[in-house]
Amino acid sequence: MAMSEIANPGRERILQRITKSLAEIKVAPPHNIMPTGTSAFAIIPDLLERFVAECKGNLTECVLAHGDTAQKLCVLLTQIPPGEIFAEDTPEIRALLTGIDRDVRWSSDGPPRECSQATITGVHLLIAQTGSLLVSSSLGGRGASVVAPVHIAIAHERQLVTDVEAALVWAEEQKLATTNSFVGVITGCSRTGDIEKLLVIGAHGPKRLVVIVDRDCCSVL
Amino acid sequence: MNPAQEFLRRAAEKSGDLNHRNIIRKNMDHYESRVVVGKGRFANWNAARDQCAAIRDEAINNLDKYLLEFEARVKERGGKVFWAETGDDARAYITNLARQHGVKRVVKSKSMVTEEIHLTTALEQTGCEVLETDLGEYIVQMRKEPPYHIVTPAMHLTRKEVFETFREKLPGVTSDEPVELVSVARRVMREAFFSAEMGITGANFLVADTGMIAITTNEGNARLGTALPKIHVVVTGIEKVIPRLTDLGILWPTLAGAATGQSLSAYNTLIGGPRANGEVDGPEEFHVVLLDNGRSELLNDAEQREVLRCIRCGACLNNCPVYRHVGGHTYGTTYQGPIGSVLTPHLRGHDFDHLSQASSLCGACTEGCPVKIDLHHHLLRNRRNAVEETSRPWMERIGFRAWRWTMLGNGRFEFLGRLGRMVARALAGTPVDPLRKWTAFRASPKLPQKSFRQMWRDGDV
């Protein structure tokens, strides 16, 4: 029998139990919950300043560019060991990598391979409050931000938003969650504290997360 | 030995194990220092707790509506949803799926629900190799131990012990430096991620309005496990649903703040269905197994329904003075600490009623809970339920009747109080001392010569 045809009698029984319980027992709102509309977070006066500070805290390398993103990227790539790099296939990233002497596997050729030394992608948004990046499968696929030891994200200052909620509201407006099978908020590189709570970076995913934020108002990014 | 006796035996052993206490103290000191910083990131931590509790309450009090919405959205995205009444149903579905697809290797992200249903054993019995990919889980899997803590499964081990385990099982390990140990594990896992046919994850939340599951990790193992294998299976409790995508705007930071003191965990990931048309990668099949296993019964309990709000952050374990002394394995349950003591009698019956006694009722668990579950009062309610729903030993029944009779009579109370003090003095330190379990390791408190009543009459107070 194909999986799609598997009978699931438990479904009706579970739903019946839930519906019966909810109809029979109305629970009064708990006395100790009083959402007052008070914001849990303070106002952030300068989004970029906060983003840079948070990146420092969560071990994201934040590089500020002023129309010289290509040069900054070139310098970064000289630090990456020889071998293939993977890049999201967009006209902007193709332009940035023009003239760079490296084997590039583009996302249009398939997902990043295990041997990828670095991945280069765009981001949808930068989240100031937590120093995070909003990404999705449309930016080179699910593996693009996690498979290689180094992930380089290319962004522009105008992509900054205040907090996670603002990012998710934007995602909803843009139908990001309905058009992509993966949406992620990345806050720093891969890490673990599972051995005596000692922080070790690069548990499974990138050991380095670098975000280049271009501040040039004329940039095409 | 029944579970209660086993609990007492392990508790006595662990409380006297100074190495164990040192490693737990070190972990908890680190946790406390980080969580203070984490909460400090909020202008109003209590407002965050209120908002999270209200979101979870809304979901639980409309569970059927949001689960059906979630199911419909997942199906629209090309995923499949299976509703499992019991652990047996869930195991049968997943092992059948693995068999049909000829799965030989499974990579698994940390999931307490899969521990609850013993999924790994079931898959291994069908001939699959199952690899835990969370480092802590991987360590305890190698040692054939259950997770010690719902967030940090290997918290009880020193780096030396981890090193010994690695050296025994894996080639090329030469140092107990965590960086080297992690790098060896990374090598092993990489190979597994790229060769496994099935990835299994839990879910921190099920987002009803988008039909996505939300998974939070720091290591990124769930990212790889949901990107590379051909089949992704999510195993999760029915209570994990939340109404809206935007609810995560407060739930994610609050979960991170309570669990580790981070502003956000490194990877907050939303997955909705298999690879969509035009996407570069992702699995070909996406299955969500929604597990009931007693949860819908808890929904039917007016007093304790709120327990279903739990977001499994581990804060109540870390705050609990009993957990800190006896450790996670002593409980003998999937979910340890205060939340486990509240939940387990509902999931596994009266054999676990004794866990409600493993509390000083200090309220530190309730204070630390980011979704404001009134945990210590639920422990009291479990105690009451245990008395009402089970037959008690005749000694206990007679004892409480005698105590009630004594307390209701002024003269009786005074006379028996005096008698009690005389007996206590006479027996103190002897083998028949009724307080010997306490006094064996502690100095006896000195009994006063006069009772308070006597002091009052004599004008001493």
GROMACS .gro file of C-alpha atoms in nm, chain A residues 1-4 6-11 13-15 17-22 24-42 50 54 58 86 107-108 110-114 127 129-132 135 137-138 140-149 164-165 168-169 171-172 176-207, chain B residues 23 26-27 30 41-44 47-48 50-51 53-54 57 60-64 67-68 71 77 80-85 93 96-97 100 133-136 139 152 154 157-159 162 178-179 181-182 186 189-191 193-194 209-210 212 218-221 223-224 226-227 238 245-246 248-250 252-253 262-276 279-283 292 296-297 299-302 305-306 309 372:
model
  210
    1MET     CA    1   0.000   0.000   0.000
    2ALA     CA    2   0.135   0.344  -0.088
    3MET     CA    3   0.198   0.574   0.206
    4SER     CA    4  -0.063   0.821   0.083
    6ILE     CA    5  -0.245   0.450   0.471
    7ALA     CA    6  -0.554   0.455   0.689
    8ASN     CA    7  -0.536   0.692   0.981
    9PRO     CA    8  -0.828   0.609   1.213
   10GLY     CA    9  -0.640   0.773   1.500
   11ARG     CA   10  -0.696   1.112   1.340
   13ARG     CA   11  -1.035   0.976   1.754
   14ILE     CA   12  -0.774   1.234   1.854
   15LEU     CA   13  -0.980   1.517   1.707
   17ARG     CA   14  -1.117   1.383   2.216
   18ILE     CA   15  -0.980   1.734   2.163
   19THR     CA   16  -1.312   1.879   2.049
   20LYS     CA   17  -1.500   1.712   2.334
   21SER     CA   18  -1.253   1.839   2.595
   22LEU     CA   19  -1.259   2.192   2.460
   24GLU     CA   20  -1.687   2.047   2.794
   25ILE     CA   21  -1.418   2.233   2.979
   26LYS     CA   22  -1.385   2.603   2.935
   27VAL     CA   23  -1.078   2.719   3.117
   28ALA     CA   24  -1.086   3.074   3.251
   29PRO     CA   25  -0.793   3.290   3.145
   30PRO     CA   26  -0.516   3.225   3.397
   31HIS     CA   27  -0.490   3.487   3.667
   32ASN     CA   28  -0.116   3.530   3.618
   33ILE     CA   29  -0.117   3.620   3.247
   34MET     CA   30  -0.178   3.986   3.182
   35PRO     CA   31  -0.062   4.090   2.836
   36THR     CA   32  -0.087   4.465   2.863
   37GLY     CA   33   0.043   4.561   2.523
   38THR     CA   34   0.369   4.659   2.690
   39SER     CA   35   0.656   4.590   2.455
   40ALA     CA   36   0.902   4.335   2.583
   41PHE     CA   37   1.185   4.514   2.401
   42ALA     CA   38   1.335   4.861   2.417
   50ARG     CA   39   2.292   4.781   1.707
   54GLU     CA   40   2.500   4.221   1.809
   58ASN     CA   41   2.711   3.638   1.833
   86PHE     CA   42   2.926   2.789  -0.415
  107SER     CA   43   2.304   2.752  -0.751
  108SER     CA   44   2.154   2.713  -1.100
  110GLY     CA   45   2.256   2.238  -0.828
  111PRO     CA   46   2.302   2.244  -0.451
  112PRO     CA   47   2.641   2.304  -0.285
  113ARG     CA   48   2.868   2.001  -0.273
  114GLU     CA   49   3.027   1.868   0.042
  127ILE     CA   50   1.769   4.202   1.197
  129GLN     CA   51   1.802   4.361   1.757
  130THR     CA   52   1.972   4.022   1.738
  131GLY     CA   53   2.233   4.062   1.463
  132SER     CA   54   2.053   3.803   1.250
  135VAL     CA   55   1.717   3.381   0.448
  137SER     CA   56   1.544   2.857  -0.005
  138SER     CA   57   1.516   3.116  -0.281
  140GLY     CA   58   2.057   2.942  -0.330
  141GLY     CA   59   1.864   2.664  -0.157
  142ARG     CA   60   1.843   2.511   0.189
  143GLY     CA   61   2.205   2.406   0.207
  144ALA     CA   62   2.353   2.732   0.080
  145SER     CA   63   2.389   2.890   0.422
  146VAL     CA   64   2.498   2.581   0.613
  147VAL     CA   65   2.698   2.329   0.409
  148ALA     CA   66   3.037   2.499   0.377
  149PRO     CA   67   3.283   2.598   0.653
  164VAL     CA   68   1.238   3.933   1.451
  165GLU     CA   69   0.873   4.027   1.457
  168LEU     CA   70   0.832   3.798   1.008
  169VAL     CA   71   0.569   4.061   0.928
  171ALA     CA   72   0.803   3.778   0.532
  172GLU     CA   73   0.428   3.745   0.553
  176LEU     CA   74   0.801   3.435   0.172
  177ALA     CA   75   0.674   3.146   0.380
  178THR     CA   76   0.421   3.033   0.121
  179THR     CA   77   0.656   3.050  -0.175
  180ASN     CA   78   0.957   2.886  -0.007
  181SER     CA   79   0.980   2.548   0.162
  182PHE     CA   80   1.256   2.682   0.388
  183VAL     CA   81   1.283   3.013   0.572
  184GLY     CA   82   1.551   3.069   0.834
  185VAL     CA   83   1.678   3.323   1.080
  186ILE     CA   84   2.053   3.281   1.126
  187THR     CA   85   2.221   3.435   1.429
  188GLY     CA   86   2.593   3.367   1.421
  189CYS     CA   87   2.792   3.065   1.310
  190SER     CA   88   2.727   2.704   1.406
  191ARG     CA   89   2.819   2.633   1.769
  192THR     CA   90   2.788   2.390   2.058
  193GLY     CA   91   2.831   2.407   2.432
  194ASP     CA   92   2.756   2.042   2.493
  195ILE     CA   93   3.093   1.960   2.649
  196GLU     CA   94   3.117   2.128   2.989
  197LYS     CA   95   2.938   2.433   2.842
  198LEU     CA   96   3.261   2.530   2.663
  199LEU     CA   97   3.179   2.718   2.345
  200VAL     CA   98   3.309   2.549   2.030
  201ILE     CA   99   3.226   2.699   1.693
  202GLY     CA  100   3.163   2.503   1.376
  203ALA     CA  101   2.972   2.209   1.521
  204HIS     CA  102   2.804   2.112   1.194
  205GLY     CA  103   2.761   2.425   0.989
  206PRO     CA  104   2.983   2.724   0.910
  207LYS     CA  105   3.279   2.802   1.134
  244ILE     CA  106   2.994   1.909   3.727
  247LYS     CA  107   2.964   2.418   3.714
  248ASN     CA  108   2.699   2.381   3.441
  251HIS     CA  109   2.732   2.897   3.377
  262ARG     CA  110   1.821   4.199   2.680
  263PHE     CA  111   1.448   4.243   2.733
  264ALA     CA  112   1.314   4.578   2.845
  265ASN     CA  113   1.041   4.380   3.019
  268ALA     CA  114   0.583   4.116   2.940
  269ALA     CA  115   0.758   3.865   2.713
  271ASP     CA  116   0.288   3.714   2.938
  272GLN     CA  117   0.282   3.737   2.560
  274ALA     CA  118   0.185   3.235   2.765
  275ALA     CA  119  -0.111   3.407   2.596
  278ASP     CA  120  -0.297   2.948   2.567
  281ILE     CA  121  -0.417   2.508   2.335
  282ASN     CA  122  -0.772   2.639   2.388
  283ASN     CA  123  -0.836   2.613   2.012
  284LEU     CA  124  -0.622   2.307   1.950
  285ASP     CA  125  -0.855   2.135   1.702
  288LEU     CA  126  -0.419   2.155   1.414
  289LEU     CA  127  -0.665   2.123   1.125
  292GLU     CA  128  -0.268   1.992   0.850
  298ARG     CA  129   0.255   2.216   0.032
  301LYS     CA  130   0.181   1.428   0.458
  302VAL     CA  131   0.038   1.435   0.809
  303PHE     CA  132  -0.011   1.125   1.023
  304TRP     CA  133  -0.196   1.142   1.354
  305ALA     CA  134  -0.059   0.891   1.604
  306GLU     CA  135  -0.265   0.811   1.912
  314TYR     CA  136   0.422   0.456   1.062
  317ASN     CA  137   0.699   0.125   0.765
  318LEU     CA  138   0.806   0.437   0.578
  321GLN     CA  139   0.918   0.103   0.198
  354THR     CA  140   2.344   1.443   1.526
  355ASP     CA  141   2.314   1.682   1.819
  356LEU     CA  142   2.656   1.651   1.984
  357GLY     CA  143   2.517   1.593   2.333
  360ILE     CA  144   2.766   1.139   2.317
  373THR     CA  145   2.182   1.960   2.723
  375ALA     CA  146   2.535   1.524   2.818
  378LEU     CA  147   2.981   1.434   3.173
  379THR     CA  148   3.324   1.588   3.208
  380ARG     CA  149   3.537   1.643   2.900
  383VAL     CA  150   3.358   1.241   2.675
  399PRO     CA  151   3.652   2.014   2.314
  400VAL     CA  152   3.761   2.169   1.980
  402LEU     CA  153   3.630   1.630   2.001
  403VAL     CA  154   3.382   1.846   1.813
  407ARG     CA  155   3.179   1.689   1.271
  410MET     CA  156   2.836   1.347   1.097
  411ARG     CA  157   2.924   1.511   0.768
  412GLU     CA  158   2.962   1.172   0.607
  414PHE     CA  159   2.438   1.374   0.654
  415PHE     CA  160   2.542   1.330   0.292
  430ASP     CA  161  -0.123   2.972   0.929
  431THR     CA  162   0.170   2.872   0.707
  433MET     CA  163   0.552   2.513   0.860
  439ASN     CA  164   2.265   2.609   1.776
  440GLU     CA  165   2.468   2.346   1.598
  441GLY     CA  166   2.288   2.359   1.263
  442ASN     CA  167   2.234   1.982   1.260
  444ARG     CA  168   1.950   2.247   0.895
  445LEU     CA  169   2.163   1.976   0.737
  447THR     CA  170   1.635   1.876   0.660
  448ALA     CA  171   1.833   1.979   0.351
  459ILE     CA  172  -0.002   1.780   1.908
  466LEU     CA  173   0.400   3.294   1.189
  467THR     CA  174   0.445   3.633   1.354
  469LEU     CA  175   0.757   3.353   1.664
  470GLY     CA  176   0.868   3.717   1.693
  471ILE     CA  177   0.833   3.682   2.070
  473TRP     CA  178   1.194   3.259   1.955
  474PRO     CA  179   1.374   3.524   2.165
  483GLN     CA  180   2.114   3.393   2.399
  484SER     CA  181   1.932   3.671   2.213
  485LEU     CA  182   1.836   3.404   1.959
  486SER     CA  183   1.966   3.055   1.902
  487ALA     CA  184   2.196   3.035   1.600
  488TYR     CA  185   1.950   2.859   1.369
  489ASN     CA  186   1.578   2.924   1.384
  490THR     CA  187   1.447   2.729   1.091
  491LEU     CA  188   1.105   2.704   0.929
  492ILE     CA  189   1.036   2.407   0.704
  493GLY     CA  190   0.717   2.371   0.504
  494GLY     CA  191   0.690   2.062   0.292
  495PRO     CA  192   0.931   1.889   0.056
  496ARG     CA  193   1.143   2.075  -0.198
  497ALA     CA  194   0.912   2.310  -0.387
  500GLU     CA  195   1.409   2.501  -0.556
  501VAL     CA  196   1.772   2.391  -0.556
  502ASP     CA  197   1.756   2.126  -0.285
  503GLY     CA  198   1.548   1.974  -0.010
  504PRO     CA  199   1.382   1.636   0.048
  513ASP     CA  200  -0.114   1.240   2.110
  517SER     CA  201  -0.553   1.509   2.471
  518GLU     CA  202  -0.638   1.365   2.816
  520LEU     CA  203  -0.655   1.889   2.771
  521ASN     CA  204  -0.953   1.744   2.954
  522ASP     CA  205  -0.812   1.852   3.290
  523ALA     CA  206  -0.936   2.201   3.373
  526ARG     CA  207  -0.444   2.201   3.080
  527GLU     CA  208  -0.194   2.487   3.098
  530ARG     CA  209   0.191   2.540   2.708
  593LYS     CA  210   0.416   3.098   3.325
   0.00000   0.00000   0.00000
